[in-house]
PDB file of C-alpha atoms in Angstrom:
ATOM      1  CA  UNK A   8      85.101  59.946 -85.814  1.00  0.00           C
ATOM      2  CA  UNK A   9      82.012  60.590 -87.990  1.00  0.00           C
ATOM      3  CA  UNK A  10      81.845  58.624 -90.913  1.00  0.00           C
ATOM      4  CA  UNK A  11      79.348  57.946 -93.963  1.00  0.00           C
ATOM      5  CA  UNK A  12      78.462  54.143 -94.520  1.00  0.00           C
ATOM      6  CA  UNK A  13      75.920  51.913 -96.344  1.00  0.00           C
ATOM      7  CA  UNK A  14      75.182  48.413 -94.567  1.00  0.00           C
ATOM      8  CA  UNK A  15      72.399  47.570 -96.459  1.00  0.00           C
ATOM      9  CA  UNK A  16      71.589  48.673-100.475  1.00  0.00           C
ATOM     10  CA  UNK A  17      69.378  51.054-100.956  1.00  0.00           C
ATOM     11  CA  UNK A  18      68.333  54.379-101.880  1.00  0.00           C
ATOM     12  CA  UNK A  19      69.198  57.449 -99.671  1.00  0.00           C
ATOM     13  CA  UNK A  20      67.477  56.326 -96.809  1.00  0.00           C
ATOM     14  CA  UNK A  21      70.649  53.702 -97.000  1.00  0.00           C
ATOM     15  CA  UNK A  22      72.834  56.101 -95.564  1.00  0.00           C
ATOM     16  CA  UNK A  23      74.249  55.754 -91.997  1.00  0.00           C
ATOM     17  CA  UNK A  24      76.360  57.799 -90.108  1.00  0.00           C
ATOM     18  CA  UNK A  25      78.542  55.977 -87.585  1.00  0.00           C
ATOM     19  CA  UNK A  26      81.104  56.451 -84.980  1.00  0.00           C
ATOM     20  CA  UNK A  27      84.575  54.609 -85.936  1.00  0.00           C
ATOM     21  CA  UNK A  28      87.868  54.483 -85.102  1.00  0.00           C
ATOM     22  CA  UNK A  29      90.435  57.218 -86.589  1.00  0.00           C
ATOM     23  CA  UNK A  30      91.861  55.380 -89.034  1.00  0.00           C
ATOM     24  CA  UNK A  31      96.259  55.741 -89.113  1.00  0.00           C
ATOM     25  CA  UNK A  32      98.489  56.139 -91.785  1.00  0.00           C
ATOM     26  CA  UNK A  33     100.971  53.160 -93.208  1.00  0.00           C
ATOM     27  CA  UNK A  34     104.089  53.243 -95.127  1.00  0.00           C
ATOM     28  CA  UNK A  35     104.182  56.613 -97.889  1.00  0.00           C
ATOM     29  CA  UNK A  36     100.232  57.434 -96.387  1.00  0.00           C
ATOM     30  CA  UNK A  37      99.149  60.375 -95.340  1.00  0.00           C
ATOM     31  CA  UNK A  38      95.664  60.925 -92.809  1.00  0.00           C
ATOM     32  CA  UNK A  39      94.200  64.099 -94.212  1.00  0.00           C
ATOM     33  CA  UNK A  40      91.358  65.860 -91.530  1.00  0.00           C
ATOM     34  CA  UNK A  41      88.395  66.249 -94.117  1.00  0.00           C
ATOM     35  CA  UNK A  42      87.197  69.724 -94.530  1.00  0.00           C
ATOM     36  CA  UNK A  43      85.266  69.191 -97.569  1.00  0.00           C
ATOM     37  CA  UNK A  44      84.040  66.098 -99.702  1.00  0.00           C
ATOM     38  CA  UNK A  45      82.070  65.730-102.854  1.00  0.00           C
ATOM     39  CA  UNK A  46      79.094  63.781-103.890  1.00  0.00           C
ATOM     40  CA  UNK A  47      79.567  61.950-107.124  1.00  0.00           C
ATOM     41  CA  UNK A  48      77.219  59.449-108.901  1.00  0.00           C
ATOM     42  CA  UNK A  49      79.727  56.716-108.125  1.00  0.00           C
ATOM     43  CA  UNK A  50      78.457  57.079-104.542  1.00  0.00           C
ATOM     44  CA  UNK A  51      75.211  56.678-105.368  1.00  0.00           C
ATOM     45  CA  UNK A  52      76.248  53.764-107.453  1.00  0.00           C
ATOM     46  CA  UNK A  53      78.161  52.444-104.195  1.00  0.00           C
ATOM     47  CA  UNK A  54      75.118  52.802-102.412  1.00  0.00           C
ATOM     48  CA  UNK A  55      72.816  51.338-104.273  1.00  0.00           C
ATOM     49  CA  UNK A  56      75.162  47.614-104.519  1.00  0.00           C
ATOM     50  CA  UNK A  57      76.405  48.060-108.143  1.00  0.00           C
ATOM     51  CA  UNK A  58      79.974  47.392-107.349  1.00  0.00           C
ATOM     52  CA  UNK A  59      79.036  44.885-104.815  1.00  0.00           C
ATOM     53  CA  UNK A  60      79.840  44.215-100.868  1.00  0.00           C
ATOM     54  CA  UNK A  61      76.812  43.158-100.059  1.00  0.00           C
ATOM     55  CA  UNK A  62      76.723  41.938 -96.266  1.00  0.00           C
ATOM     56  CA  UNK A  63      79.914  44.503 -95.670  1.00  0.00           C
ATOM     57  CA  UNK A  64      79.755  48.003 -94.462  1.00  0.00           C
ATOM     58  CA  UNK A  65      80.910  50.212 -97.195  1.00  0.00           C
ATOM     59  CA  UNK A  66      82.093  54.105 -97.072  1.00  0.00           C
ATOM     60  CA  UNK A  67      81.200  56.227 -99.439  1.00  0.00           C
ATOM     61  CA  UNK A  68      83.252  59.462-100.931  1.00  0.00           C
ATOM     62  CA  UNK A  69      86.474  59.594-103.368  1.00  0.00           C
ATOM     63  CA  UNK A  70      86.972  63.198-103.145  1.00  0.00           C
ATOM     64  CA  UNK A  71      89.031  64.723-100.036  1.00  0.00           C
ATOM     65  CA  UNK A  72      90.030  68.527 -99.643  1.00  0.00           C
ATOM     66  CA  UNK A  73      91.496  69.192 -96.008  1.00  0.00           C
ATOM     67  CA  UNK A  74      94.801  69.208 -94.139  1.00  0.00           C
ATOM     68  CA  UNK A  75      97.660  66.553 -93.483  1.00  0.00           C
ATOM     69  CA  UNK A  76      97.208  65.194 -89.472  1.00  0.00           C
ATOM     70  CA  UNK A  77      99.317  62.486 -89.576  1.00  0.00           C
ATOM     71  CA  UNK A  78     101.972  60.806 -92.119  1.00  0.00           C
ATOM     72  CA  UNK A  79     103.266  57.545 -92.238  1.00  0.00           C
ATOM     73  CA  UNK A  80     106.980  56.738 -92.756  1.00  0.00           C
ATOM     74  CA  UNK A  81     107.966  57.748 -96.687  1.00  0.00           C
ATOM     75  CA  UNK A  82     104.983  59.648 -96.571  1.00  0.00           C
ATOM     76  CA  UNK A  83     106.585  63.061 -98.539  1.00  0.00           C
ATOM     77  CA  UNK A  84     104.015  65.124 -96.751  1.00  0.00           C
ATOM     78  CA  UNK A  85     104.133  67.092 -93.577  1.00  0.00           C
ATOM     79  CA  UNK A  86     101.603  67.904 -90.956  1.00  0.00           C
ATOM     80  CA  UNK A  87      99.323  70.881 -91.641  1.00  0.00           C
ATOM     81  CA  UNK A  88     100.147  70.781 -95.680  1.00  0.00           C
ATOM     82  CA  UNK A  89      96.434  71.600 -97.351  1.00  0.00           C
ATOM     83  CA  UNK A  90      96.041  69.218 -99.664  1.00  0.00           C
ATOM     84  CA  UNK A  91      93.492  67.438-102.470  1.00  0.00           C
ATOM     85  CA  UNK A  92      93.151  63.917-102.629  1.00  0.00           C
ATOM     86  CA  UNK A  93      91.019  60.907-104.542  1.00  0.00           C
ATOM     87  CA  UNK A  94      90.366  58.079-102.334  1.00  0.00           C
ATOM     88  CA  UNK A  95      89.658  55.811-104.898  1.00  0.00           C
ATOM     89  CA  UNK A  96      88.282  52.519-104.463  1.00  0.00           C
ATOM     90  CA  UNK A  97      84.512  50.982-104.978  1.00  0.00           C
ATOM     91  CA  UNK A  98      83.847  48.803-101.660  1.00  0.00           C
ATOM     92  CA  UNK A  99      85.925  49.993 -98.559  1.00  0.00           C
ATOM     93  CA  UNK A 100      84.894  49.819 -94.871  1.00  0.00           C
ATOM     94  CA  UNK A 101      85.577  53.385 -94.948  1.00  0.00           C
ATOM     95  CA  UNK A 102      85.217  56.642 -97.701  1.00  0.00           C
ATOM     96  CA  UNK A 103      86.342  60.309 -97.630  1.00  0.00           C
ATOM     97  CA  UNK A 104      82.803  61.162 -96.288  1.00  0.00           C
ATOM     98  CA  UNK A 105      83.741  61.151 -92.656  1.00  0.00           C
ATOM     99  CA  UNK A 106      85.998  63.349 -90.614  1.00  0.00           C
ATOM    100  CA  UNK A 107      89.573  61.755 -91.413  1.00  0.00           C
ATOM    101  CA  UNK A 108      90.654  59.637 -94.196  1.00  0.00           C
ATOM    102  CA  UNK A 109      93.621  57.674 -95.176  1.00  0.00           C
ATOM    103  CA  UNK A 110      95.130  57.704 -98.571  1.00  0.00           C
ATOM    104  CA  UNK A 111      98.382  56.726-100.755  1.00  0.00           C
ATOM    105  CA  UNK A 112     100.659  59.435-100.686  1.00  0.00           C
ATOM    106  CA  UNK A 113     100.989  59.831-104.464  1.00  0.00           C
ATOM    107  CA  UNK A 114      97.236  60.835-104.445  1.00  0.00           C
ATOM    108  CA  UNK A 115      98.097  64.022-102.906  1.00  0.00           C
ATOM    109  CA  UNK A 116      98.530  67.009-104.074  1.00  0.00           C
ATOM    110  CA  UNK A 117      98.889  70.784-102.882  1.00  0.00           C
ATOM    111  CA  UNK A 118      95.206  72.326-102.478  1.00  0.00           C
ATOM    112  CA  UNK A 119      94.542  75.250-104.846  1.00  0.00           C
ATOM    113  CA  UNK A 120      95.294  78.795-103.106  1.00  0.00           C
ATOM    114  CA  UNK A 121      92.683  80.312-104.873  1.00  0.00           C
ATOM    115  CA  UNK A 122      89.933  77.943-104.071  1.00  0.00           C
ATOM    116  CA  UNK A 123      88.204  77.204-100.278  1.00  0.00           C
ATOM    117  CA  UNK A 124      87.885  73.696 -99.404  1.00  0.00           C
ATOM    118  CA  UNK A 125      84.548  72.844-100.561  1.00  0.00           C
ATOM    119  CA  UNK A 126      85.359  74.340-103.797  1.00  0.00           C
ATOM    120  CA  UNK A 127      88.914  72.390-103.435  1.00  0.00           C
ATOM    121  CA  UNK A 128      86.974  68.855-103.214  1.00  0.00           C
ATOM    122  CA  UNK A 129      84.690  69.045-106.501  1.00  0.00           C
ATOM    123  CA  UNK A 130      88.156  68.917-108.627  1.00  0.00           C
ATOM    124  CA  UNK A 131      89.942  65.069-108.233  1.00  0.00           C
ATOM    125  CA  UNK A 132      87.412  62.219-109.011  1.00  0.00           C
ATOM    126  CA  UNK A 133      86.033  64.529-112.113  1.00  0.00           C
ATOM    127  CA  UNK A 134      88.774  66.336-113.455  1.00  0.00           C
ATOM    128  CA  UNK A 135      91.070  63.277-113.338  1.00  0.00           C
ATOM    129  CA  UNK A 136      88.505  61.446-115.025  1.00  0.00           C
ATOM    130  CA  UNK A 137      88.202  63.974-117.955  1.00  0.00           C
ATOM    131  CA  UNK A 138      91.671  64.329-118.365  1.00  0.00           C
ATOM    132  CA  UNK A 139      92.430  60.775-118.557  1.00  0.00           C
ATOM    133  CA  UNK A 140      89.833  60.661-120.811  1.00  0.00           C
ATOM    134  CA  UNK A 141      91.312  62.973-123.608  1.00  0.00           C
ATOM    135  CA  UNK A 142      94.572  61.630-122.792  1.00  0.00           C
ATOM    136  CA  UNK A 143      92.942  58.023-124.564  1.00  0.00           C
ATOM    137  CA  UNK A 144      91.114  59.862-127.012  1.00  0.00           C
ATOM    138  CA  UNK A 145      95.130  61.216-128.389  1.00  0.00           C
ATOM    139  CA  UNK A 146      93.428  64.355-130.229  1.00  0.00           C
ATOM    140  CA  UNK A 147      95.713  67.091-132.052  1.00  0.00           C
ATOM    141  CA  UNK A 148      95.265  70.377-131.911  1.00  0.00           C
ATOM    142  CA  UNK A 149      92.309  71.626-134.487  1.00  0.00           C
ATOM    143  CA  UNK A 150      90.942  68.476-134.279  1.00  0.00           C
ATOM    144  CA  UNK A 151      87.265  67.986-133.116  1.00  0.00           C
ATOM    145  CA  UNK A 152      85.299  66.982-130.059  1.00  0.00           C
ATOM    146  CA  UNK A 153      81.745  66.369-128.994  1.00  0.00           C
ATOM    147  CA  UNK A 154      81.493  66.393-125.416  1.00  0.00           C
ATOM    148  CA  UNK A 155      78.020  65.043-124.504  1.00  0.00           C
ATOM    149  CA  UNK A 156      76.852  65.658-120.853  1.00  0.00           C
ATOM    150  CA  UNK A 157      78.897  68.957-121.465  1.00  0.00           C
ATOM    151  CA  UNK A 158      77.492  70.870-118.429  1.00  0.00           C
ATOM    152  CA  UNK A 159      78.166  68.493-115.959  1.00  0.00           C
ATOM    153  CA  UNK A 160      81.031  67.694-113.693  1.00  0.00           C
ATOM    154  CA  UNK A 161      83.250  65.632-115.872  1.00  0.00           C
ATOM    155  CA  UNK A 162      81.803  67.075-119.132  1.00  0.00           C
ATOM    156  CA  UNK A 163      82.457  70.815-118.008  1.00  0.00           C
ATOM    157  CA  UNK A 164      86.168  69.907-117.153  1.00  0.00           C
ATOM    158  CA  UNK A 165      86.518  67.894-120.544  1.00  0.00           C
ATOM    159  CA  UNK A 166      84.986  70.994-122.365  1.00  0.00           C
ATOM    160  CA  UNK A 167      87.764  73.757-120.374  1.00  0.00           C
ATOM    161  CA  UNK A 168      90.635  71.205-120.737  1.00  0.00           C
ATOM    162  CA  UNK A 169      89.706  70.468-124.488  1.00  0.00           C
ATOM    163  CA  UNK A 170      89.430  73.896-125.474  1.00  0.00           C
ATOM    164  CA  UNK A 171      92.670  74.631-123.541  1.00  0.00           C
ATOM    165  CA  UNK A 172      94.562  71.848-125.569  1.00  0.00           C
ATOM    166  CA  UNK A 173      93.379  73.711-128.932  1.00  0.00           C
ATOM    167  CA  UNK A 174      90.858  71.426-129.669  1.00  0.00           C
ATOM    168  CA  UNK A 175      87.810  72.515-131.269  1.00  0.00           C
ATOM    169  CA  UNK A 176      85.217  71.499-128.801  1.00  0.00           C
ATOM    170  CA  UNK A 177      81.327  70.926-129.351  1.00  0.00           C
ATOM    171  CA  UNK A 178      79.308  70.732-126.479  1.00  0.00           C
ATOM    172  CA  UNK A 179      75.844  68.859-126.495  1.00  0.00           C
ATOM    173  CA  UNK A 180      73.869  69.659-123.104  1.00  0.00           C
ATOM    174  CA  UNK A 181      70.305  70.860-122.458  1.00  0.00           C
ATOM    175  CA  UNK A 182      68.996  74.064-124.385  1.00  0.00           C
ATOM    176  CA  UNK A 183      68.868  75.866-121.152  1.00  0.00           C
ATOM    177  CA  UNK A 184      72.452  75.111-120.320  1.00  0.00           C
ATOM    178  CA  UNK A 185      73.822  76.538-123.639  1.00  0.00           C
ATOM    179  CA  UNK A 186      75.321  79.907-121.840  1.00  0.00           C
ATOM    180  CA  UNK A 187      77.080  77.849-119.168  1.00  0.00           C
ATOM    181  CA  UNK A 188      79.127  75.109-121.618  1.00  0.00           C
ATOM    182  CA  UNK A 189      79.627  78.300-123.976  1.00  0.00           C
ATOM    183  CA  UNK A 190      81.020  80.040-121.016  1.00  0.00           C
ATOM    184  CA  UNK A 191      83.281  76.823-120.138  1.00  0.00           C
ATOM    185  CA  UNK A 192      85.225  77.360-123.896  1.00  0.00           C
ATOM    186  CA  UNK A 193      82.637  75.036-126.398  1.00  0.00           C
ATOM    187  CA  UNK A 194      82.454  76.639-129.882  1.00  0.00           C
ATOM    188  CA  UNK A 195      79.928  74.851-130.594  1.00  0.00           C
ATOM    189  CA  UNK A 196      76.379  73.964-128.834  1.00  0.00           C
ATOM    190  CA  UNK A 197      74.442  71.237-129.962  1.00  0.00           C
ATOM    191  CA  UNK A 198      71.091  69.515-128.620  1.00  0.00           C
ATOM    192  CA  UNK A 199      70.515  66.056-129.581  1.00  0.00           C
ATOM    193  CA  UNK A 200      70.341  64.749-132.456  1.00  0.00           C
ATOM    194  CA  UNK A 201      71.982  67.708-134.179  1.00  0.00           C
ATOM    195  CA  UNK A 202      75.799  66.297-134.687  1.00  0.00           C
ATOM    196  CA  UNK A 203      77.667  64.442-136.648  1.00  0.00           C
ATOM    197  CA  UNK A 204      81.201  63.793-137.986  1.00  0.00           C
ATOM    198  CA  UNK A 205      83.285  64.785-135.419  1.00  0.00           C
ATOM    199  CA  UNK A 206      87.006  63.286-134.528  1.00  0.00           C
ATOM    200  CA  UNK A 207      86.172  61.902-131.142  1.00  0.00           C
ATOM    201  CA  UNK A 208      83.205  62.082-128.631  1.00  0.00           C
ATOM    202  CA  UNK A 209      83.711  61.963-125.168  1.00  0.00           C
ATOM    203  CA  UNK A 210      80.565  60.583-123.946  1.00  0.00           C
ATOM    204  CA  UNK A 211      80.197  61.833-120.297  1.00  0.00           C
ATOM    205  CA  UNK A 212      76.852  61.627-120.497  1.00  0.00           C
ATOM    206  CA  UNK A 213      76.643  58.032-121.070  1.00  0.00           C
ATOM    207  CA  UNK A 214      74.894  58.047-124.165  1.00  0.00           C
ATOM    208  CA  UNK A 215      76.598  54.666-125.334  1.00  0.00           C
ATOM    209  CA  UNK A 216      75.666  53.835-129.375  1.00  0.00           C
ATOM    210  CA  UNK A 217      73.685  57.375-130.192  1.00  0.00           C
ATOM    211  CA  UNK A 218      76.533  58.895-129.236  1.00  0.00           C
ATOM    212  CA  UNK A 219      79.089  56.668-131.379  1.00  0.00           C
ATOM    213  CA  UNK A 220      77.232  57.298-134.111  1.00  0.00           C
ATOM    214  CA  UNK A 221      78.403  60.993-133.999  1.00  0.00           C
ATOM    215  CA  UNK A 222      81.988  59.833-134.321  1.00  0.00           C
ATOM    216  CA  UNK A 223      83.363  60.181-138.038  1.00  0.00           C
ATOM    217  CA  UNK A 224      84.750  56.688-139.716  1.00  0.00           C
ATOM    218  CA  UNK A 225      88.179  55.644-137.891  1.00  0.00           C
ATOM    219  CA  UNK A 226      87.745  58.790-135.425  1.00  0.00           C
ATOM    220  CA  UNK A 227      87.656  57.821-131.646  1.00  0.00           C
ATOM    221  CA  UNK A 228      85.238  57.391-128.631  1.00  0.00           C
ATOM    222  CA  UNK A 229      85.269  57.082-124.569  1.00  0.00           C
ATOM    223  CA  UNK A 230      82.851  56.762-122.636  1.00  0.00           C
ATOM    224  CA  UNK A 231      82.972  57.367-118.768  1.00  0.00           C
ATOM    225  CA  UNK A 232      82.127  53.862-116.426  1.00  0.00           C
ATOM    226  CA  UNK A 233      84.809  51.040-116.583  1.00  0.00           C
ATOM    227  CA  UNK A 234      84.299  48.181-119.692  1.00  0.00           C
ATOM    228  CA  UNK A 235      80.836  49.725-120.641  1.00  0.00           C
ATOM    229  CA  UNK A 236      81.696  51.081-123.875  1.00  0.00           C
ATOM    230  CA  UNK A 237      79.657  49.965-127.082  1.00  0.00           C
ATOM    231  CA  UNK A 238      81.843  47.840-129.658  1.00  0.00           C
ATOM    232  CA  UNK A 239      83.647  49.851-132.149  1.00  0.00           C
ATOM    233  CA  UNK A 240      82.070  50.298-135.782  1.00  0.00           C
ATOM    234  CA  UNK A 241      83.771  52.046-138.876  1.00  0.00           C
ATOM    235  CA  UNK A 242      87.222  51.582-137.383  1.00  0.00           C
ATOM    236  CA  UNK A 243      86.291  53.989-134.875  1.00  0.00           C
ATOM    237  CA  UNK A 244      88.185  53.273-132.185  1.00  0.00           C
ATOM    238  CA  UNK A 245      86.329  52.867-128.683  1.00  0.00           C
ATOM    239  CA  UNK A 246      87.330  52.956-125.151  1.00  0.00           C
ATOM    240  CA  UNK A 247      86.887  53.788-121.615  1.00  0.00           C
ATOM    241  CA  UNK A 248      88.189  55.361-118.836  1.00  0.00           C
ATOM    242  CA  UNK A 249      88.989  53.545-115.489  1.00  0.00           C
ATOM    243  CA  UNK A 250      90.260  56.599-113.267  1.00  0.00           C
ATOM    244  CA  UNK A 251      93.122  56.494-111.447  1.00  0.00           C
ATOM    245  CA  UNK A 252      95.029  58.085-108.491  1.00  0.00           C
ATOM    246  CA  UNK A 253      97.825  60.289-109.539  1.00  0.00           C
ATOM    247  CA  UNK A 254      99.036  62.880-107.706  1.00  0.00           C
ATOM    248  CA  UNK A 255     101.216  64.314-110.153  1.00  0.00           C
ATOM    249  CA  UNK A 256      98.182  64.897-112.685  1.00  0.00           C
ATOM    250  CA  UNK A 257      96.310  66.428-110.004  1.00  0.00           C
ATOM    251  CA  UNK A 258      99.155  68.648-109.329  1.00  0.00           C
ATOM    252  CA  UNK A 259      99.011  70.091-112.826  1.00  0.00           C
ATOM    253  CA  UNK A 260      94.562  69.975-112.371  1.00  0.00           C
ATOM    254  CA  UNK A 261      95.497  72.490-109.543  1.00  0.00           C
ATOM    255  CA  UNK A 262      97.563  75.135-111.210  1.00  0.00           C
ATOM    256  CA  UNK A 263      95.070  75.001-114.229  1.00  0.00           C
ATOM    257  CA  UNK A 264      92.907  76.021-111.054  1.00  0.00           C
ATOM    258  CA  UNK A 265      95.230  78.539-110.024  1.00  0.00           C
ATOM    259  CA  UNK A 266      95.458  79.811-113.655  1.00  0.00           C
ATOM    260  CA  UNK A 267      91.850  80.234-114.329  1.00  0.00           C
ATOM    261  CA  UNK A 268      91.688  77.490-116.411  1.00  0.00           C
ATOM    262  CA  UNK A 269      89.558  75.282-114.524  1.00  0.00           C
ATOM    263  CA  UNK A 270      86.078  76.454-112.842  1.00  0.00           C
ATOM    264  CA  UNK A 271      85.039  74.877-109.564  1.00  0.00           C
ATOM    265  CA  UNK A 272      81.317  74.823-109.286  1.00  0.00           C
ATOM    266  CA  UNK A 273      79.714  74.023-105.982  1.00  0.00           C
ATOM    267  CA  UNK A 274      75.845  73.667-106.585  1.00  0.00           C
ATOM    268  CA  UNK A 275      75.215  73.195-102.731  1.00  0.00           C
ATOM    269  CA  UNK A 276      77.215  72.429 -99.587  1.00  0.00           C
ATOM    270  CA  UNK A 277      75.501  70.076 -96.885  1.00  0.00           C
ATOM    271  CA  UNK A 278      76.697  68.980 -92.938  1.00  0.00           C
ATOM    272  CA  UNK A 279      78.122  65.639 -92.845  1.00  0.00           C
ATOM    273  CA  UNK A 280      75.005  64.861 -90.938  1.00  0.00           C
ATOM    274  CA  UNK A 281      72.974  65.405 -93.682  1.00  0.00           C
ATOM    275  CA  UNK A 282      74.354  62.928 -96.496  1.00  0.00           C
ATOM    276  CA  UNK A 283      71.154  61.241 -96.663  1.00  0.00           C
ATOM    277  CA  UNK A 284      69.537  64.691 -97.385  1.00  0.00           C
ATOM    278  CA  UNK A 285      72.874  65.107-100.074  1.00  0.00           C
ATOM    279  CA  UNK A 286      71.600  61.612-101.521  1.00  0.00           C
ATOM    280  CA  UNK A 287      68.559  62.292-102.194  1.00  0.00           C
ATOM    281  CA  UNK A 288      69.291  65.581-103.993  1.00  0.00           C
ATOM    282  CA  UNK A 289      71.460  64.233-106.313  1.00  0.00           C
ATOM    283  CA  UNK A 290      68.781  61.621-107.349  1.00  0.00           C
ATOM    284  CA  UNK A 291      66.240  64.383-108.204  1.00  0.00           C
ATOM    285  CA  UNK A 292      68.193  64.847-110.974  1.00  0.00           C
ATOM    286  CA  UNK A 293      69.098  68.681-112.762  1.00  0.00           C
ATOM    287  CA  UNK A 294      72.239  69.635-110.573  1.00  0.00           C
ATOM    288  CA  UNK A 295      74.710  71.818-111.806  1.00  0.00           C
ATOM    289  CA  UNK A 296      78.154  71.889-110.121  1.00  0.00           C
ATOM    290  CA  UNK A 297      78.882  69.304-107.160  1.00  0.00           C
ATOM    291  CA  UNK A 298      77.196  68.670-103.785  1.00  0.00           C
ATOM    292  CA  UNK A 299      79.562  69.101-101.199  1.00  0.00           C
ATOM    293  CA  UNK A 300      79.394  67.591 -97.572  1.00  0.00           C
ATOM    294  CA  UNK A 301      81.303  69.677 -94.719  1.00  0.00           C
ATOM    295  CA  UNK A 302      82.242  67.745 -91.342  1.00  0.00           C
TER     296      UNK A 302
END
């Protein structure tokens, strides 16, 4: 099979595609056949040696939408289910950019019936991660939120899953993105520099200490990358999130799909051929919605 790989650091031009060996499921695994996976900054992050594996091959891609080919024994799936997945994992020899992927079977869950695959594969690395997100920040209903990076992947879901909790949300994005994060369920639109007070920021646009500053005394903060928060001040308390697999959550992420809850947004869909191409879009900067590579 066709899979996406880094062996040396770099920038896109780091991105192979090689021929491997289709990889079989284990004990409660599943092999899904990828018809659709996202590009995320992680992968970029991957690529470029953040996480490490240097002298390794490493596959990129977390996000998986496709069918069930194979199951291992305990594997609670059954050949030809459509399914969502995260692969999750920093360094592996092998990502959910390529034409099959292995995963735990409690990452799985049923694909959304009113969603095609590409659409399918921008929803479990980001929508977990805003979801597990609010679930630290612990907000009642009424309470407020700043959402920075509002109009992005994790920030858009954090903005529809906020405002579908009750919570008054605030979204700060670019000027020209006001419509969209309005459209999304924000009350409020804010550029930079404009807010102030609120209960809890989720900081998906990795602001760090501007953004803390925005919290009100003892409210709350997350950011979105692993032990990178800034130190809390005025009792507010800060955290972040370290995304996991769950299958169960995702479940519920789908029928909020299913419901009209959620919004899937594709920006542009790309061969599996052309990940380098995929890279280097993503580094220009300004994309709205996911880039999605097709096999």
């Amino acid at each position: 099979m066709r899979a996406v790989v880094v062996t040396e650091f770099g920038g896109p031009e780091a991105v192979e595609i090689v021929e491997s060996a289709v990889p079989e499921p284990g004990a409660r695994q599943v092999r899904i056949k990828v018809a659709a996976s996202a590009l995320n900054p992680v992968d970029a992050g991957v690529r470029e040696g953040v996480f490490g594996g240097a002298g390794k091959q490493v596959g990129l891609g977390w996000d998986v939408a496709g069918t069930v080919d194979a199951v291992g024994p305990a594997a609670a799936w059954s050949v030809g289910d459509q399914v969502v997945a995260l692969d999750h994992g920093m360094v592996k020899p092998l990502g959910a950019h390529a034409e099959y992927v292995v995963v735990d079977t409690d990452a799985v869950a049923k694909a959304p019936v009113t969603a095609d695959a590409a659409h399918a594969a921008t929803l479990p690395l980001n929508a977990l991660t805003a979801v597990q997100a609010l679930d630290l920040l612990e907000l009642a209903p009424g309470q407020s939120l700043l959402v920075t990076g509002a109009a992005g992947a994790v920030g858009g879901y954090a903005v529809q899953l906020a405002a579908h909790r009750g919570i008054a949300v605030t979204a700060l994005a670019r000027q020209g993105d006001e419509e969209l994060v309005r459209s999304l369920g924000a009350d409020r639109f804010v550029a930079e520099g404009e807010a102030a007070g609120f209960d809890a920021v989720l900081d998906a646009a990795v602001l760090g200490e501007p953004a803390l500053a925005w919290v009100r005394d003892g409210g709350a903060y997350v950011g979105v990358i692993p032990q990178a928060h800034p130190a809390s001040e005025r009792g507010v308390r800060t955290t972040s999130v370290a995304v996991a697999a769950d299958g169960a959550r995702l479940a519920d992420l789908v029928r909020l799909v299913d419901e009209g809850v959620l919004t899937l947004r594709v920006a542009e869909t790309y061969p599996l051929e052309e990940a380098a191409k995929a890279h280097a879009r993503l580094a220009e900067g300004g994309v709205r919605g996911r880039l999605v590579l097709v096999p």
